């Protein structure tokens, strides 16, 4: 049986390889190669099969490299205990870690990455489009002791540190949209979804999920029901590899989480507001069935949005803002 990861790694350089050549490289028959090609195609890998030339991925692929990510993490003291798991496909990287947590396994400091998700989850029950080997789908498990009240604002802080990583890598200056969207010129580039496994009031596992559009295939444009873009489209420079971006995000995330329970969100309020594009703008907050129109004045120490409504500042914890209809 050919190993699909090895076959994919071989084809990632964008060259043509005959079935025979691939079979010899992987120590399997041509039929076994063909079977794995089909399997990879079913996951969404665009492998061409051309008579007389063989198999090829036109333009090549920037695959995630788990060994490279692990090596990078080993160089940072605080990340030495972080475990990295990379899969070709999962239903959802968040769900994968939640399943483990529910089964009683420790997910603390565990990172799960997938090249694609068949049931990627967004906030408010939305689907997160997760095509193969183009973006970043990352989840990290973290055990907290004192209940979710001690980690108020965490999803905003995660958005902020991801924004900072993207800026430090020289890719782009993304902005933040409350509560935890990463945007470029009002188009969504990424989002954060934190889920909890266990008792919300006591010790429990957080699963912090991040989806980041790196190089979204244009063919998905019609399927996504909100304005979006990707890092490839907004950068002025050469994109670093997805492994490099993911590694830096994991380092920053670990640093954030290691101190968050004791330090909280307070130190992130100002930098978050500075990176937010809607401060001072008229927005509509959709919170449950309610729609509240007001001017966004900032965020509170626990991540609630501050809206000026009829001359008074009010705070709202949940919901989603839009500029639509204002
Ligand atoms: C949002 O709606 O803005 C949040 C999107 C979060 C998507 C990520 S992708 C990795 C992780 N696994 C999931 O199923 N969802 C999160």
mmCIF file of N, CA and C in Angstrom, residues 1-3 6-7 19-30 32-33:
data_model
loop_
_atom_site.group_PDB
_atom_site.id
_atom_site.type_symbol
_atom_site.label_atom_id
_atom_site.label_comp_id
_atom_site.label_asym_id
_atom_site.label_seq_id
_atom_site.Cartn_x
_atom_site.Cartn_y
_atom_site.Cartn_z
ATOM 1 N N UNK A 1 0.844 -1.204 0.000
ATOM 2 C CA UNK A 1 0.000 0.000 0.000
ATOM 3 C C UNK A 1 0.879 1.254 0.000
ATOM 4 N N UNK A 2 0.681 2.126 -0.988
ATOM 5 C CA UNK A 2 1.479 3.362 -1.020
ATOM 6 C C UNK A 2 1.001 4.287 0.099
ATOM 7 N N UNK A 3 1.950 5.022 0.650
ATOM 8 C CA UNK A 3 1.605 5.987 1.684
ATOM 9 C C UNK A 3 1.173 7.284 0.985
ATOM 10 N N UNK A 6 3.466 10.329 1.333
ATOM 11 C CA UNK A 6 4.734 10.308 0.577
ATOM 12 C C UNK A 6 4.492 10.571 -0.905
ATOM 13 N N UNK A 7 3.414 10.017 -1.395
ATOM 14 C CA UNK A 7 3.072 10.235 -2.801
ATOM 15 C C UNK A 7 2.805 11.727 -3.055
ATOM 16 N N UNK A 19 3.578 6.524 -13.371
ATOM 17 C CA UNK A 19 3.110 5.607 -12.340
ATOM 18 C C UNK A 19 4.214 4.630 -11.966
ATOM 19 N N UNK A 20 4.969 4.235 -12.981
ATOM 20 C CA UNK A 20 6.041 3.256 -12.751
ATOM 21 C C UNK A 20 7.130 3.863 -11.853
ATOM 22 N N UNK A 21 7.512 5.093 -12.198
ATOM 23 C CA UNK A 21 8.534 5.800 -11.426
ATOM 24 C C UNK A 21 8.079 5.977 -9.964
ATOM 25 N N UNK A 22 6.826 6.416 -9.803
ATOM 26 C CA UNK A 22 6.311 6.621 -8.444
ATOM 27 C C UNK A 22 6.264 5.302 -7.682
ATOM 28 N N UNK A 23 5.846 4.251 -8.397
ATOM 29 C CA UNK A 23 5.779 2.928 -7.769
ATOM 30 C C UNK A 23 7.156 2.506 -7.269
ATOM 31 N N UNK A 24 8.186 2.742 -8.123
ATOM 32 C CA UNK A 24 9.543 2.355 -7.741
ATOM 33 C C UNK A 24 10.022 3.185 -6.541
ATOM 34 N N UNK A 25 9.697 4.476 -6.559
ATOM 35 C CA UNK A 25 10.127 5.349 -5.450
ATOM 36 C C UNK A 25 9.489 4.932 -4.124
ATOM 37 N N UNK A 26 8.223 4.521 -4.214
ATOM 38 C CA UNK A 26 7.485 4.214 -2.985
ATOM 39 C C UNK A 26 7.466 2.723 -2.662
ATOM 40 N N UNK A 27 8.039 1.927 -3.557
ATOM 41 C CA UNK A 27 8.102 0.477 -3.310
ATOM 42 C C UNK A 27 6.749 -0.197 -3.420
ATOM 43 N N UNK A 28 5.895 0.267 -4.334
ATOM 44 C CA UNK A 28 4.576 -0.355 -4.525
ATOM 45 C C UNK A 28 4.287 -0.504 -6.025
ATOM 46 N N UNK A 29 3.188 -1.187 -6.331
ATOM 47 C CA UNK A 29 2.841 -1.403 -7.736
ATOM 48 C C UNK A 29 2.217 -0.129 -8.341
ATOM 49 N N UNK A 30 2.140 -0.099 -9.685
ATOM 50 C CA UNK A 30 1.491 1.043 -10.353
ATOM 51 C C UNK A 30 0.018 1.127 -9.966
ATOM 52 N N UNK A 32 -1.253 0.296 -7.147
ATOM 53 C CA UNK A 32 -1.358 0.888 -5.791
ATOM 54 C C UNK A 32 -1.179 2.401 -5.869
ATOM 55 N N UNK A 33 -0.291 2.844 -6.770
ATOM 56 C CA UNK A 33 -0.102 4.296 -6.954
ATOM 57 C C UNK A 33 -1.417 4.908 -7.443
#
